[in-house]
Amino acid sequence: MSDADPAILPDRPTSRWLIVDGQGRVLLFRFDYADGPLAGTAFWATPGGGCDPGETYADAARRELFEETGLVVEDPGLEVAQVIEYFRLPDGRMARVDQRFFLLRTEDFDLSNVAWTEEEQRVLTAHRWWSADDIRASTETIWPSELADLLAAL
């Protein structure tokens, strides 16, 4: 986070997924930025992304789930968590990011990247299933920082 005043930062409503398998592990994507304002930044995060103008959190959740995994759900259910962060977006702007989390319990599935955007094809370099213990023990950056606690509360 920069020294920007959070009261004047633009809001970025965001829908994210806690996709949890039968062993209680969550699916995370690795983001690696080689260029642009986030050059040299790498982190792991849950699937999801920003709401398009006029889109509800639930609508964005459905769209993002399909785009990033190929999975389709009619009803994403209720939000299971909310995390507000202040951070730099890929375009360089600082924002207040209001993340709403939805839960999907699933077994193994074949992840599809056919609907990935051009940016996702550049920056999503890996995916893996993480347990809460894996997350707590990791020295890598994982967003949100309280992800292990969110999983434990499910």
Coordinates of C-alpha atoms in Angstrom, one line a residue:
M1 CA 0.0 0.0 0.0
S2 CA 1.2 3.5 -0.8
D3 CA 0.8 6.7 1.2
A4 CA -2.4 7.5 -0.7
D5 CA -5.3 8.6 1.4
P6 CA -7.7 5.6 1.5
A7 CA -10.7 8.1 1.8
I8 CA -10.0 9.4 -1.8
L9 CA -9.1 6.1 -3.5
P10 CA -11.5 4.7 -6.1
D11 CA -13.5 1.7 -5.1
R12 CA -13.1 -1.6 -7.0
P13 CA -15.8 -4.1 -6.2
T14 CA -14.5 -7.6 -6.7
S15 CA -15.9 -11.1 -6.6
R16 CA -13.6 -13.9 -5.6
W17 CA -14.0 -17.7 -5.1
L18 CA -13.0 -20.0 -2.3
I19 CA -13.0 -23.2 -4.4
V20 CA -12.5 -26.0 -1.9
D21 CA -11.8 -29.7 -2.7
G22 CA -12.8 -32.7 -0.6
Q23 CA -9.6 -32.5 1.4
G24 CA -10.3 -28.9 2.5
R25 CA -7.7 -27.4 0.1
V26 CA -8.4 -24.1 -1.7
L27 CA -7.5 -23.5 -5.4
L28 CA -5.0 -20.6 -5.9
F29 CA -3.5 -19.1 -9.0
R30 CA 0.0 -17.7 -9.2
F31 CA 0.2 -14.2 -10.7
D32 CA 3.6 -13.2 -12.1
Y33 CA 4.0 -9.7 -13.5
A34 CA 7.0 -9.3 -15.8
D35 CA 6.2 -5.8 -17.0
G36 CA 4.0 -2.7 -16.4
P37 CA 3.3 -1.0 -13.0
L38 CA 3.5 -4.4 -11.2
A39 CA 6.7 -5.6 -12.8
G40 CA 8.6 -8.0 -10.5
T41 CA 5.5 -8.7 -8.4
A42 CA 4.4 -12.3 -7.8
F43 CA 1.7 -13.7 -5.6
W44 CA -0.9 -16.4 -5.1
A45 CA -4.6 -15.5 -5.0
T46 CA -8.1 -17.0 -5.3
P47 CA -9.9 -17.0 -8.7
G48 CA -12.0 -14.0 -9.3
G49 CA -11.8 -10.4 -10.4
G50 CA -13.5 -7.0 -10.7
C51 CA -17.2 -6.4 -11.2
D52 CA -18.0 -4.9 -14.6
P53 CA -20.1 -1.6 -14.5
G54 CA -23.6 -2.5 -13.4
E55 CA -22.7 -6.0 -12.5
T56 CA -23.7 -7.5 -9.1
Y57 CA -21.2 -9.4 -7.0
A58 CA -23.1 -12.6 -7.8
D59 CA -23.1 -11.9 -11.5
A60 CA -19.4 -11.2 -11.5
A61 CA -18.7 -14.3 -9.4
R62 CA -20.5 -16.5 -12.0
R63 CA -18.7 -14.8 -14.9
E64 CA -15.3 -15.0 -13.2
L65 CA -15.7 -18.6 -12.3
F66 CA -16.3 -19.6 -15.9
E67 CA -13.6 -17.3 -17.3
E68 CA -10.9 -18.6 -14.9
T69 CA -11.8 -22.2 -14.4
G70 CA -14.4 -23.2 -17.0
L71 CA -16.9 -24.1 -14.3
V72 CA -20.5 -23.0 -14.5
V73 CA -22.8 -22.3 -11.6
E74 CA -26.3 -20.9 -11.8
D75 CA -26.4 -19.7 -8.3
P76 CA -23.2 -18.8 -6.5
G77 CA -25.0 -18.7 -3.2
L78 CA -24.4 -16.2 -0.4
E79 CA -21.2 -14.3 0.2
V80 CA -19.2 -16.1 2.8
A81 CA -16.7 -13.4 3.5
Q82 CA -15.7 -9.8 2.8
V83 CA -12.2 -8.5 2.8
I84 CA -11.3 -4.9 2.0
E85 CA -7.7 -4.2 0.9
Y86 CA -5.9 -1.2 -0.5
F87 CA -3.5 -2.0 -3.3
R88 CA -2.2 -1.1 -6.7
L89 CA -4.1 -2.5 -9.6
P90 CA -2.3 -3.9 -12.7
D91 CA -2.9 -0.6 -14.5
G92 CA -1.0 1.2 -11.8
R93 CA -3.9 2.9 -10.0
M94 CA -4.3 2.5 -6.2
A95 CA -7.7 1.4 -5.2
R96 CA -9.9 0.4 -2.3
V97 CA -10.7 -3.2 -3.3
D98 CA -13.9 -4.6 -1.7
Q99 CA -13.6 -8.3 -2.2
R100 CA -16.7 -10.5 -1.7
F101 CA -16.0 -14.2 -1.4
F102 CA -18.2 -17.1 -2.6
L103 CA -17.8 -20.7 -1.7
L104 CA -17.7 -23.7 -4.1
R105 CA -17.1 -27.1 -2.8
T106 CA -15.9 -29.5 -5.5
E107 CA -14.0 -32.6 -6.3
D108 CA -11.3 -32.7 -8.9
F109 CA -12.0 -31.1 -12.2
D110 CA -10.2 -30.2 -15.3
L111 CA -9.4 -26.5 -15.2
S112 CA -10.0 -24.8 -18.5
N113 CA -8.2 -21.6 -19.5
V114 CA -10.1 -21.2 -22.8
A115 CA -11.9 -18.1 -21.6
W116 CA -8.8 -16.4 -20.1
T117 CA -8.2 -12.8 -21.1
E118 CA -5.0 -11.7 -22.8
E119 CA -3.8 -10.4 -19.4
E120 CA -4.6 -13.6 -17.6
Q121 CA -2.7 -15.6 -20.3
R122 CA 0.3 -13.4 -19.5
V123 CA 0.2 -13.3 -15.8
L124 CA -1.4 -16.6 -14.5
T125 CA 1.6 -18.9 -14.5
A126 CA 0.5 -21.7 -12.2
H127 CA -2.4 -23.1 -10.1
R128 CA -2.4 -25.4 -7.2
W129 CA -4.5 -26.6 -4.2
W130 CA -3.4 -25.3 -0.8
S131 CA -4.4 -26.4 2.7
A132 CA -4.7 -23.9 5.4
D133 CA -1.4 -25.3 6.9
D134 CA 0.3 -24.9 3.5
I135 CA -0.8 -21.3 3.4
R136 CA 0.4 -20.6 7.0
A137 CA 3.8 -22.2 6.4
S138 CA 4.4 -20.5 3.0
T139 CA 6.9 -17.7 2.6
E140 CA 5.3 -16.7 -0.6
T141 CA 2.8 -13.8 -0.8
I142 CA -0.8 -15.0 -0.7
W143 CA -3.9 -12.8 -0.9
P144 CA -5.9 -12.2 1.0
S145 CA -3.4 -12.4 3.9
E146 CA -6.2 -13.9 6.1
L147 CA -7.0 -16.7 3.7
A148 CA -6.0 -19.5 6.1
D149 CA -8.3 -18.1 8.7
L150 CA -11.1 -17.8 6.2
L151 CA -10.7 -21.5 5.3
A152 CA -10.6 -22.5 8.9
A153 CA -13.9 -20.7 9.5
L154 CA -15.8 -22.5 6.7

